[in-house]
mmCIF file with all atom_site columns, C-alpha atoms in Angstrom:
data_model
loop_
_atom_site.group_PDB
_atom_site.id
_atom_site.type_symbol
_atom_site.label_atom_id
_atom_site.label_alt_id
_atom_site.label_comp_id
_atom_site.label_asym_id
_atom_site.label_entity_id
_atom_site.label_seq_id
_atom_site.pdbx_PDB_ins_code
_atom_site.Cartn_x
_atom_site.Cartn_y
_atom_site.Cartn_z
_atom_site.occupancy
_atom_site.B_iso_or_equiv
_atom_site.pdbx_formal_charge
_atom_site.auth_seq_id
_atom_site.auth_comp_id
_atom_site.auth_asym_id
_atom_site.auth_atom_id
_atom_site.pdbx_PDB_model_num
ATOM 1   C CA . MET A 1 1   ? 0.056   -12.128 19.753  1.00 0.00 ? 282 MET A CA 1
ATOM 2   C CA . GLY A 1 2   ? 1.105   -15.370 18.504  1.00 0.00 ? 283 GLY A CA 1
ATOM 3   C CA . VAL A 1 3   ? 1.738   -14.365 14.456  1.00 0.00 ? 284 VAL A CA 1
ATOM 4   C CA . ASN A 1 4   ? 5.252   -12.041 14.046  1.00 0.00 ? 285 ASN A CA 1
ATOM 5   C CA . SER A 1 5   ? 4.665   -11.361 10.835  1.00 0.00 ? 286 SER A CA 1
ATOM 6   C CA . TYR A 1 6   ? 1.480   -11.686 8.216   1.00 0.00 ? 287 TYR A CA 1
ATOM 7   C CA . SER A 1 7   ? 3.662   -9.698  5.217   1.00 0.00 ? 288 SER A CA 1
ATOM 8   C CA . GLN A 1 8   ? 5.186   -11.873 2.568   1.00 0.00 ? 289 GLN A CA 1
ATOM 9   C CA . PHE A 1 9   ? 8.380   -10.620 3.096   1.00 0.00 ? 290 PHE A CA 1
ATOM 10  C CA . GLY A 1 10  ? 8.488   -9.318  6.777   1.00 0.00 ? 291 GLY A CA 1
ATOM 11  C CA . GLU A 1 11  ? 8.011   -6.004  5.749   1.00 0.00 ? 292 GLU A CA 1
ATOM 12  C CA . ASP A 1 12  ? 5.106   -5.640  8.749   1.00 0.00 ? 293 ASP A CA 1
ATOM 13  C CA . SER A 1 13  ? 8.328   -6.265  11.160  1.00 0.00 ? 294 SER A CA 1
ATOM 14  C CA . ILE A 1 14  ? 11.403  -4.383  9.759   1.00 0.00 ? 295 ILE A CA 1
ATOM 15  C CA . LEU A 1 15  ? 7.973   -1.233  10.343  1.00 0.00 ? 296 LEU A CA 1
ATOM 16  C CA . LYS A 1 16  ? 7.739   -2.690  13.769  1.00 0.00 ? 297 LYS A CA 1
ATOM 17  C CA . GLY A 1 17  ? 11.519  -1.904  14.430  1.00 0.00 ? 298 GLY A CA 1
ATOM 18  C CA . LEU A 1 18  ? 11.903  0.951   12.871  1.00 0.00 ? 299 LEU A CA 1
ATOM 19  C CA . MET A 1 19  ? 8.684   2.606   15.157  1.00 0.00 ? 300 MET A CA 1
ATOM 20  C CA . ALA A 1 20  ? 10.810  1.061   17.864  1.00 0.00 ? 301 ALA A CA 1
ATOM 21  C CA . LYS A 1 21  ? 13.662  2.589   17.039  1.00 0.00 ? 302 LYS A CA 1
ATOM 22  C CA . ASP A 1 22  ? 12.214  5.519   16.835  1.00 0.00 ? 303 ASP A CA 1
ATOM 23  C CA . GLY A 1 23  ? 10.983  6.018   20.281  1.00 0.00 ? 304 GLY A CA 1
ATOM 24  C CA . LEU A 1 24  ? 6.668   4.606   18.840  1.00 0.00 ? 305 LEU A CA 1
ATOM 25  C CA . HIS A 1 25  ? 4.851   2.117   20.189  1.00 0.00 ? 306 HIS A CA 1
ATOM 26  C CA . VAL A 1 26  ? 2.376   0.182   17.791  1.00 0.00 ? 307 VAL A CA 1
ATOM 27  C CA . GLU A 1 27  ? 0.527   -0.362  21.266  1.00 0.00 ? 308 GLU A CA 1
ATOM 28  C CA . ASN A 1 28  ? -0.648  2.388   21.151  1.00 0.00 ? 309 ASN A CA 1
ATOM 29  C CA . GLY A 1 29  ? -2.065  2.616   17.762  1.00 0.00 ? 310 GLY A CA 1
ATOM 30  C CA . GLY A 1 30  ? -2.391  4.271   15.014  1.00 0.00 ? 311 GLY A CA 1
ATOM 31  C CA . PHE A 1 31  ? -3.370  4.993   11.420  1.00 0.00 ? 312 PHE A CA 1
ATOM 32  C CA . TYR A 1 32  ? -2.852  2.730   8.225   1.00 0.00 ? 313 TYR A CA 1
ATOM 33  C CA . PHE A 1 33  ? -3.426  3.215   4.093   1.00 0.00 ? 314 PHE A CA 1
ATOM 34  C CA . ASP A 1 34  ? -2.819  0.063   2.258   1.00 0.00 ? 315 ASP A CA 1
ATOM 35  C CA . VAL A 1 35  ? -2.853  0.353   -1.376  1.00 0.00 ? 316 VAL A CA 1
ATOM 36  C CA . GLY A 1 36  ? -3.369  -2.435  -3.371  1.00 0.00 ? 317 GLY A CA 1
ATOM 37  C CA . ALA A 1 37  ? -4.638  -3.987  0.246   1.00 0.00 ? 318 ALA A CA 1
ATOM 38  C CA . HIS A 1 38  ? -5.079  -7.859  -1.387  1.00 0.00 ? 319 HIS A CA 1
ATOM 39  C CA . HIS A 1 39  ? -6.672  -9.571  1.911   1.00 0.00 ? 320 HIS A CA 1
ATOM 40  C CA . PRO A 1 40  ? -7.539  -9.020  5.669   1.00 0.00 ? 321 PRO A CA 1
ATOM 41  C CA . VAL A 1 41  ? -5.061  -11.586 6.597   1.00 0.00 ? 322 VAL A CA 1
ATOM 42  C CA . ARG A 1 42  ? -2.423  -13.044 3.793   1.00 0.00 ? 323 ARG A CA 1
ATOM 43  C CA . PHE A 1 43  ? 0.128   -11.411 2.240   1.00 0.00 ? 324 PHE A CA 1
ATOM 44  C CA . SER A 1 44  ? -0.579  -8.519  4.339   1.00 0.00 ? 325 SER A CA 1
ATOM 45  C CA . ASN A 1 45  ? 1.464   -5.748  5.376   1.00 0.00 ? 326 ASN A CA 1
ATOM 46  C CA . THR A 1 46  ? -1.469  -4.136  7.962   1.00 0.00 ? 327 THR A CA 1
ATOM 47  C CA . LYS A 1 47  ? -2.821  -7.064  9.789   1.00 0.00 ? 328 LYS A CA 1
ATOM 48  C CA . ILE A 1 48  ? -0.431  -7.725  12.875  1.00 0.00 ? 329 ILE A CA 1
ATOM 49  C CA . PHE A 1 49  ? -0.841  -3.203  13.150  1.00 0.00 ? 330 PHE A CA 1
ATOM 50  C CA . TYR A 1 50  ? -4.656  -3.804  13.670  1.00 0.00 ? 331 TYR A CA 1
ATOM 51  C CA . ASP A 1 51  ? -3.863  -6.566  16.430  1.00 0.00 ? 332 ASP A CA 1
ATOM 52  C CA . PHE A 1 52  ? -2.260  -4.264  18.206  1.00 0.00 ? 333 PHE A CA 1
ATOM 53  C CA . GLY A 1 53  ? -5.632  -1.813  17.600  1.00 0.00 ? 334 GLY A CA 1
ATOM 54  C CA . TRP A 1 54  ? -5.143  0.216   15.039  1.00 0.00 ? 335 TRP A CA 1
ATOM 55  C CA . SER A 1 55  ? -7.582  0.598   12.146  1.00 0.00 ? 336 SER A CA 1
ATOM 56  C CA . GLY A 1 56  ? -7.384  2.558   8.006   1.00 0.00 ? 337 GLY A CA 1
ATOM 57  C CA . ILE A 1 57  ? -8.209  2.087   5.058   1.00 0.00 ? 338 ILE A CA 1
ATOM 58  C CA . ASN A 1 58  ? -8.379  -0.203  2.670   1.00 0.00 ? 339 ASN A CA 1
ATOM 59  C CA . ILE A 1 59  ? -8.118  -0.138  -1.115  1.00 0.00 ? 340 ILE A CA 1
ATOM 60  C CA . ASP A 1 60  ? -8.025  -2.985  -4.119  1.00 0.00 ? 341 ASP A CA 1
ATOM 61  C CA . PRO A 1 61  ? -10.551 -3.042  -7.151  1.00 0.00 ? 342 PRO A CA 1
ATOM 62  C CA . ASN A 1 62  ? -10.258 -7.842  -6.506  1.00 0.00 ? 343 ASN A CA 1
ATOM 63  C CA . GLU A 1 63  ? -13.881 -8.409  -6.709  1.00 0.00 ? 344 GLU A CA 1
ATOM 64  C CA . GLY A 1 64  ? -15.389 -9.496  -3.035  1.00 0.00 ? 345 GLY A CA 1
ATOM 65  C CA . ILE A 1 65  ? -12.167 -7.754  -1.037  1.00 0.00 ? 346 ILE A CA 1
ATOM 66  C CA . LYS A 1 66  ? -14.750 -5.473  0.981   1.00 0.00 ? 347 LYS A CA 1
ATOM 67  C CA . LYS A 1 67  ? -16.583 -8.556  2.202   1.00 0.00 ? 348 LYS A CA 1
ATOM 68  C CA . LYS A 1 68  ? -13.447 -10.573 3.458   1.00 0.00 ? 349 LYS A CA 1
ATOM 69  C CA . PHE A 1 69  ? -12.222 -7.489  5.382   1.00 0.00 ? 350 PHE A CA 1
ATOM 70  C CA . GLU A 1 70  ? -15.829 -6.278  6.712   1.00 0.00 ? 351 GLU A CA 1
ATOM 71  C CA . ASP A 1 71  ? -15.426 -9.664  8.700   1.00 0.00 ? 352 ASP A CA 1
ATOM 72  C CA . ILE A 1 72  ? -11.688 -10.418 9.422   1.00 0.00 ? 353 ILE A CA 1
ATOM 73  C CA . ARG A 1 73  ? -11.427 -6.697  10.371  1.00 0.00 ? 354 ARG A CA 1
ATOM 74  C CA . PRO A 1 74  ? -14.234 -4.394  10.945  1.00 0.00 ? 355 PRO A CA 1
ATOM 75  C CA . ARG A 1 75  ? -13.401 -1.741  12.131  1.00 0.00 ? 356 ARG A CA 1
ATOM 76  C CA . ASP A 1 76  ? -11.227 -0.817  8.989   1.00 0.00 ? 357 ASP A CA 1
ATOM 77  C CA . LYS A 1 77  ? -12.782 0.759   5.780   1.00 0.00 ? 358 LYS A CA 1
ATOM 78  C CA . THR A 1 78  ? -12.208 -0.758  2.425   1.00 0.00 ? 359 THR A CA 1
ATOM 79  C CA . LEU A 1 79  ? -13.565 -0.193  -0.806  1.00 0.00 ? 360 LEU A CA 1
ATOM 80  C CA . GLU A 1 80  ? -13.158 -2.752  -3.839  1.00 0.00 ? 361 GLU A CA 1
ATOM 81  C CA . ILE A 1 81  ? -11.781 0.066   -6.132  1.00 0.00 ? 362 ILE A CA 1
ATOM 82  C CA . ALA A 1 82  ? -8.421  1.120   -7.618  1.00 0.00 ? 363 ALA A CA 1
ATOM 83  C CA . LEU A 1 83  ? -6.189  4.526   -6.960  1.00 0.00 ? 364 LEU A CA 1
ATOM 84  C CA . GLY A 1 84  ? -4.442  7.201   -9.128  1.00 0.00 ? 365 GLY A CA 1
ATOM 85  C CA . LYS A 1 85  ? -3.263  10.671  -10.086 1.00 0.00 ? 366 LYS A CA 1
ATOM 86  C CA . GLN A 1 86  ? -6.945  11.728  -11.229 1.00 0.00 ? 367 GLN A CA 1
ATOM 87  C CA . ASN A 1 87  ? -10.725 10.186  -10.259 1.00 0.00 ? 368 ASN A CA 1
ATOM 88  C CA . ASP A 1 88  ? -11.239 7.952   -13.865 1.00 0.00 ? 369 ASP A CA 1
ATOM 89  C CA . VAL A 1 89  ? -12.627 4.857   -15.427 1.00 0.00 ? 370 VAL A CA 1
ATOM 90  C CA . GLN A 1 90  ? -9.742  2.309   -16.351 1.00 0.00 ? 371 GLN A CA 1
ATOM 91  C CA . GLU A 1 91  ? -9.179  -1.273  -17.247 1.00 0.00 ? 372 GLU A CA 1
ATOM 92  C CA . PHE A 1 92  ? -8.388  -3.411  -14.125 1.00 0.00 ? 373 PHE A CA 1
ATOM 93  C CA . PHE A 1 93  ? -6.324  -7.172  -15.615 1.00 0.00 ? 374 PHE A CA 1
ATOM 94  C CA . THR A 1 94  ? -6.620  -9.478  -14.312 1.00 0.00 ? 375 THR A CA 1
ATOM 95  C CA . TYR A 1 95  ? -4.599  -13.099 -13.140 1.00 0.00 ? 376 TYR A CA 1
ATOM 96  C CA . ASP A 1 96  ? -4.785  -16.814 -11.965 1.00 0.00 ? 377 ASP A CA 1
ATOM 97  C CA . GLU A 1 97  ? -3.100  -15.352 -8.917  1.00 0.00 ? 378 GLU A CA 1
ATOM 98  C CA . SER A 1 98  ? -5.358  -12.733 -7.774  1.00 0.00 ? 379 SER A CA 1
ATOM 99  C CA . ALA A 1 99  ? -1.699  -10.451 -6.170  1.00 0.00 ? 380 ALA A CA 1
ATOM 100 C CA . LEU A 1 100 ? -0.876  -10.270 -9.273  1.00 0.00 ? 381 LEU A CA 1
ATOM 101 C CA . ASN A 1 101 ? -3.890  -8.092  -10.594 1.00 0.00 ? 382 ASN A CA 1
ATOM 102 C CA . SER A 1 102 ? -3.308  -4.498  -12.545 1.00 0.00 ? 383 SER A CA 1
ATOM 103 C CA . LEU A 1 103 ? -4.143  -1.749  -13.802 1.00 0.00 ? 384 LEU A CA 1
ATOM 104 C CA . ILE A 1 104 ? -0.916  -2.354  -16.136 1.00 0.00 ? 385 ILE A CA 1
ATOM 105 C CA . ASN A 1 105 ? -1.280  -5.270  -18.077 1.00 0.00 ? 386 ASN A CA 1
ATOM 106 C CA . ARG A 1 106 ? 1.241   -8.063  -17.181 1.00 0.00 ? 387 ARG A CA 1
ATOM 107 C CA . ASP A 1 107 ? 0.561   -10.968 -19.528 1.00 0.00 ? 388 ASP A CA 1
ATOM 108 C CA . GLU A 1 108 ? 4.448   -10.053 -21.645 1.00 0.00 ? 389 GLU A CA 1
ATOM 109 C CA . GLU A 1 109 ? 5.861   -9.956  -18.170 1.00 0.00 ? 390 GLU A CA 1
ATOM 110 C CA . LEU A 1 110 ? 3.817   -13.209 -16.735 1.00 0.00 ? 391 LEU A CA 1
ATOM 111 C CA . VAL A 1 111 ? 5.489   -15.365 -20.188 1.00 0.00 ? 392 VAL A CA 1
ATOM 112 C CA . ASP A 1 112 ? 7.083   -18.320 -19.603 1.00 0.00 ? 393 ASP A CA 1
ATOM 113 C CA . THR A 1 113 ? 5.766   -18.231 -15.574 1.00 0.00 ? 394 THR A CA 1
ATOM 114 C CA . GLN A 1 114 ? 3.452   -20.395 -13.704 1.00 0.00 ? 395 GLN A CA 1
ATOM 115 C CA . TYR A 1 115 ? 0.612   -17.567 -13.696 1.00 0.00 ? 396 TYR A CA 1
ATOM 116 C CA . PHE A 1 116 ? -1.377  -17.371 -16.786 1.00 0.00 ? 397 PHE A CA 1
ATOM 117 C CA . PRO A 1 117 ? -4.691  -13.703 -17.083 1.00 0.00 ? 398 PRO A CA 1
ATOM 118 C CA . SER A 1 118 ? -7.662  -14.738 -16.288 1.00 0.00 ? 399 SER A CA 1
ATOM 119 C CA . GLY A 1 119 ? -9.490  -11.565 -18.437 1.00 0.00 ? 400 GLY A CA 1
ATOM 120 C CA . SER A 1 120 ? -10.311 -7.680  -17.310 1.00 0.00 ? 401 SER A CA 1
ATOM 121 C CA . LYS A 1 121 ? -13.022 -5.294  -15.766 1.00 0.00 ? 402 LYS A CA 1
ATOM 122 C CA . MET A 1 122 ? -13.490 -1.274  -15.720 1.00 0.00 ? 403 MET A CA 1
ATOM 123 C CA . VAL A 1 123 ? -13.349 -0.222  -13.124 1.00 0.00 ? 404 VAL A CA 1
ATOM 124 C CA . GLN A 1 124 ? -13.563 3.315   -10.500 1.00 0.00 ? 405 GLN A CA 1
ATOM 125 C CA . VAL A 1 125 ? -10.169 4.897   -9.858  1.00 0.00 ? 406 VAL A CA 1
ATOM 126 C CA . ALA A 1 126 ? -10.209 7.948   -7.230  1.00 0.00 ? 407 ALA A CA 1
ATOM 127 C CA . THR A 1 127 ? -7.069  9.488   -5.468  1.00 0.00 ? 408 THR A CA 1
ATOM 128 C CA . ILE A 1 128 ? -5.755  9.678   -1.994  1.00 0.00 ? 409 ILE A CA 1
ATOM 129 C CA . LYS A 1 129 ? -7.053  12.297  -1.784  1.00 0.00 ? 410 LYS A CA 1
ATOM 130 C CA . GLU A 1 130 ? -9.894  12.177  -2.541  1.00 0.00 ? 411 GLU A CA 1
ATOM 131 C CA . ILE A 1 131 ? -9.874  8.785   -0.292  1.00 0.00 ? 412 ILE A CA 1
ATOM 132 C CA . LEU A 1 132 ? -9.456  11.161  2.645   1.00 0.00 ? 413 LEU A CA 1
ATOM 133 C CA . ASN A 1 133 ? -11.033 14.259  2.880   1.00 0.00 ? 414 ASN A CA 1
ATOM 134 C CA . GLN A 1 134 ? -14.166 11.730  2.088   1.00 0.00 ? 415 GLN A CA 1
ATOM 135 C CA . PHE A 1 135 ? -13.452 9.057   5.119   1.00 0.00 ? 416 PHE A CA 1
ATOM 136 C CA . HIS A 1 136 ? -10.944 11.123  7.505   1.00 0.00 ? 417 HIS A CA 1
ATOM 137 C CA . LYS A 1 137 ? -11.268 14.103  7.394   1.00 0.00 ? 418 LYS A CA 1
ATOM 138 C CA . GLU A 1 138 ? -8.900  15.395  9.324   1.00 0.00 ? 419 GLU A CA 1
ATOM 139 C CA . ASP A 1 139 ? -4.851  14.745  9.423   1.00 0.00 ? 420 ASP A CA 1
ATOM 140 C CA . ILE A 1 140 ? -3.277  12.135  9.484   1.00 0.00 ? 421 ILE A CA 1
ATOM 141 C CA . PRO A 1 141 ? -2.748  10.830  12.953  1.00 0.00 ? 422 PRO A CA 1
ATOM 142 C CA . LYS A 1 142 ? 1.646   9.551   14.243  1.00 0.00 ? 423 LYS A CA 1
ATOM 143 C CA . PRO A 1 143 ? 1.951   6.970   13.468  1.00 0.00 ? 424 PRO A CA 1
ATOM 144 C CA . SER A 1 144 ? 1.192   6.006   10.136  1.00 0.00 ? 425 SER A CA 1
ATOM 145 C CA . PHE A 1 145 ? 1.636   4.544   7.294   1.00 0.00 ? 426 PHE A CA 1
ATOM 146 C CA . LEU A 1 146 ? 0.618   4.515   3.469   1.00 0.00 ? 427 LEU A CA 1
ATOM 147 C CA . ASP A 1 147 ? 1.380   0.719   1.855   1.00 0.00 ? 428 ASP A CA 1
ATOM 148 C CA . ILE A 1 148 ? 1.651   1.008   -1.419  1.00 0.00 ? 429 ILE A CA 1
ATOM 149 C CA . ASP A 1 149 ? 1.603   -3.053  -3.455  1.00 0.00 ? 430 ASP A CA 1
ATOM 150 C CA . VAL A 1 150 ? -0.019  -2.090  -7.489  1.00 0.00 ? 431 VAL A CA 1
ATOM 151 C CA . GLU A 1 151 ? 2.350   -4.071  -9.494  1.00 0.00 ? 432 GLU A CA 1
ATOM 152 C CA . GLY A 1 152 ? 4.301   -0.983  -11.206 1.00 0.00 ? 433 GLY A CA 1
ATOM 153 C CA . HIS A 1 153 ? 1.252   2.499   -10.917 1.00 0.00 ? 434 HIS A CA 1
ATOM 154 C CA . GLU A 1 154 ? 3.098   3.252   -7.833  1.00 0.00 ? 435 GLU A CA 1
ATOM 155 C CA . LEU A 1 155 ? 3.937   6.576   -8.701  1.00 0.00 ? 436 LEU A CA 1
ATOM 156 C CA . GLU A 1 156 ? 0.453   7.724   -10.091 1.00 0.00 ? 437 GLU A CA 1
ATOM 157 C CA . VAL A 1 157 ? -1.186  6.881   -6.323  1.00 0.00 ? 438 VAL A CA 1
ATOM 158 C CA . LEU A 1 158 ? 1.192   9.083   -5.080  1.00 0.00 ? 439 LEU A CA 1
ATOM 159 C CA . LEU A 1 159 ? 0.063   11.948  -7.265  1.00 0.00 ? 440 LEU A CA 1
ATOM 160 C CA . GLY A 1 160 ? -3.246  11.430  -5.856  1.00 0.00 ? 441 GLY A CA 1
ATOM 161 C CA . ASN A 1 161 ? -2.172  12.932  -2.315  1.00 0.00 ? 442 ASN A CA 1
ATOM 162 C CA . ASP A 1 162 ? -2.304  16.022  -1.427  1.00 0.00 ? 443 ASP A CA 1
ATOM 163 C CA . TRP A 1 163 ? 0.927   16.448  0.085   1.00 0.00 ? 444 TRP A CA 1
ATOM 164 C CA . ASN A 1 164 ? 0.228   19.721  2.180   1.00 0.00 ? 445 ASN A CA 1
ATOM 165 C CA . LYS A 1 165 ? -2.713  18.451  3.762   1.00 0.00 ? 446 LYS A CA 1
ATOM 166 C CA . TYR A 1 166 ? -2.313  14.414  4.340   1.00 0.00 ? 447 TYR A CA 1
ATOM 167 C CA . ILE A 1 167 ? 1.374   13.075  5.768   1.00 0.00 ? 448 ILE A CA 1
ATOM 168 C CA . PHE A 1 168 ? 2.138   9.824   6.522   1.00 0.00 ? 449 PHE A CA 1
ATOM 169 C CA . SER A 1 169 ? 4.943   8.673   9.107   1.00 0.00 ? 450 SER A CA 1
ATOM 170 C CA . TYR A 1 170 ? 7.011   5.940   6.729   1.00 0.00 ? 451 TYR A CA 1
ATOM 171 C CA . ILE A 1 171 ? 5.659   4.744   3.206   1.00 0.00 ? 452 ILE A CA 1
ATOM 172 C CA . LEU A 1 172 ? 5.903   1.161   2.358   1.00 0.00 ? 453 LEU A CA 1
ATOM 173 C CA . ILE A 1 173 ? 6.319   0.657   -1.491  1.00 0.00 ? 454 ILE A CA 1
ATOM 174 C CA . GLU A 1 174 ? 6.925   -2.532  -3.384  1.00 0.00 ? 455 GLU A CA 1
ATOM 175 C CA . GLN A 1 175 ? 8.729   -2.557  -6.258  1.00 0.00 ? 456 GLN A CA 1
ATOM 176 C CA . LYS A 1 176 ? 10.355  -4.314  -8.511  1.00 0.00 ? 457 LYS A CA 1
ATOM 177 C CA . LEU A 1 177 ? 14.474  -2.956  -8.074  1.00 0.00 ? 458 LEU A CA 1
ATOM 178 C CA . THR A 1 178 ? 17.141  -5.120  -8.138  1.00 0.00 ? 459 THR A CA 1
ATOM 179 C CA . SER A 1 179 ? 19.927  -2.681  -5.735  1.00 0.00 ? 460 SER A CA 1
ATOM 180 C CA . LEU A 1 180 ? 20.004  0.082   -3.081  1.00 0.00 ? 461 LEU A CA 1
ATOM 181 C CA . GLU A 1 181 ? 21.269  1.977   -6.098  1.00 0.00 ? 462 GLU A CA 1
ATOM 182 C CA . THR A 1 182 ? 18.815  1.868   -8.545  1.00 0.00 ? 463 THR A CA 1
ATOM 183 C CA . ILE A 1 183 ? 15.727  2.958   -5.441  1.00 0.00 ? 464 ILE A CA 1
ATOM 184 C CA . GLN A 1 184 ? 18.036  5.907   -5.236  1.00 0.00 ? 465 GLN A CA 1
ATOM 185 C CA . ASP A 1 185 ? 17.733  6.690   -8.752  1.00 0.00 ? 466 ASP A CA 1
ATOM 186 C CA . CYS A 1 186 ? 13.856  5.555   -9.224  1.00 0.00 ? 467 CYS A CA 1
ATOM 187 C CA . PRO A 1 187 ? 11.285  7.453   -9.936  1.00 0.00 ? 468 PRO A CA 1
ATOM 188 C CA . VAL A 1 188 ? 9.372   7.272   -6.667  1.00 0.00 ? 469 VAL A CA 1
ATOM 189 C CA . THR A 1 189 ? 12.584  7.680   -4.478  1.00 0.00 ? 470 THR A CA 1
ATOM 190 C CA . ILE A 1 190 ? 13.075  11.354  -6.636  1.00 0.00 ? 471 ILE A CA 1
ATOM 191 C CA . TYR A 1 191 ? 9.181   12.147  -6.006  1.00 0.00 ? 472 TYR A CA 1
ATOM 192 C CA . LEU A 1 192 ? 9.140   10.955  -2.391  1.00 0.00 ? 473 LEU A CA 1
ATOM 193 C CA . ARG A 1 193 ? 12.797  13.191  -1.806  1.00 0.00 ? 474 ARG A CA 1
ATOM 194 C CA . ASP A 1 194 ? 10.982  16.036  -2.175  1.00 0.00 ? 475 ASP A CA 1
ATOM 195 C CA . LEU A 1 195 ? 8.452   15.781  -0.164  1.00 0.00 ? 476 LEU A CA 1
ATOM 196 C CA . GLY A 1 196 ? 11.121  14.846  2.808   1.00 0.00 ? 477 GLY A CA 1
ATOM 197 C CA . TYR A 1 197 ? 11.413  11.346  3.184   1.00 0.00 ? 478 TYR A CA 1
ATOM 198 C CA . LYS A 1 198 ? 13.749  8.744   2.909   1.00 0.00 ? 479 LYS A CA 1
ATOM 199 C CA . PRO A 1 199 ? 13.941  5.319   2.619   1.00 0.00 ? 480 PRO A CA 1
ATOM 200 C CA . MET A 1 200 ? 15.578  3.558   5.938   1.00 0.00 ? 481 MET A CA 1
ATOM 201 C CA . ALA A 1 201 ? 15.141  -0.206  4.901   1.00 0.00 ? 482 ALA A CA 1
ATOM 202 C CA . TYR A 1 202 ? 14.499  -1.826  1.906   1.00 0.00 ? 483 TYR A CA 1
ATOM 203 C CA . ASN A 1 203 ? 14.380  -6.173  1.748   1.00 0.00 ? 484 ASN A CA 1
ATOM 204 C CA . GLY A 1 204 ? 15.428  -7.017  -1.400  1.00 0.00 ? 485 GLY A CA 1
ATOM 205 C CA . ILE A 1 205 ? 11.600  -6.934  -2.387  1.00 0.00 ? 486 ILE A CA 1
ATOM 206 C CA . THR A 1 206 ? 10.045  -3.371  -0.292  1.00 0.00 ? 487 THR A CA 1
ATOM 207 C CA . THR A 1 207 ? 11.290  -0.128  0.031   1.00 0.00 ? 488 THR A CA 1
ATOM 208 C CA . ILE A 1 208 ? 10.476  1.933   3.160   1.00 0.00 ? 489 ILE A CA 1
ATOM 209 C CA . PHE A 1 209 ? 10.670  5.631   3.745   1.00 0.00 ? 490 PHE A CA 1
ATOM 210 C CA . LYS A 1 210 ? 10.259  7.728   7.021   1.00 0.00 ? 491 LYS A CA 1
ATOM 211 C CA . HIS A 1 211 ? 9.262   11.273  7.201   1.00 0.00 ? 492 HIS A CA 1
ATOM 212 C CA . PHE A 1 212 ? 11.530  14.302  8.372   1.00 0.00 ? 493 PHE A CA 1
ATOM 213 C CA . SER A 1 213 ? 10.091  17.188  8.207   1.00 0.00 ? 494 SER A CA 1
#
């Protein structure tokens, strides 16, 4: 393969390394669930796994994303919706850089930056559990990973899963954390710790958790 990483900050390479250390072979296939998938190639933590024969589910409410994924990654299932802790309809805030779009209004956060608001729209919000019940009724295969990049809405997404039924081998979560200490004490880590997950890697942007049964 000619590309070593499609991720913005090398998350896919880090995850591959963790899997190799655990004796898992990515070329044997697997399953991913990408929340805030953004694009089938650009900044993608899942594309290199797709190239190895994996497939999965991509979630992103940005308009036109479904067709882009279907054109480039036809094995995947892609939905133009958002995810949260319950079924709902919420306002989705958009910016001139689509990677910043979020269910959270980020206007004040982006003051004095190069980015600007471009509007908002109402979007359907579902849950991980609902989507898996509909499109992936069996248990999650191994290896697998859940990738979440939702600009501040991470815990709400996690709360929408049935953790007794759907367990992922790894979870990648992008958060605005500044140190290893803040990772250990943040609500997402505390929540996942009670579910059997421990943080195994951090690249300054994304934390990768591993499930210990």
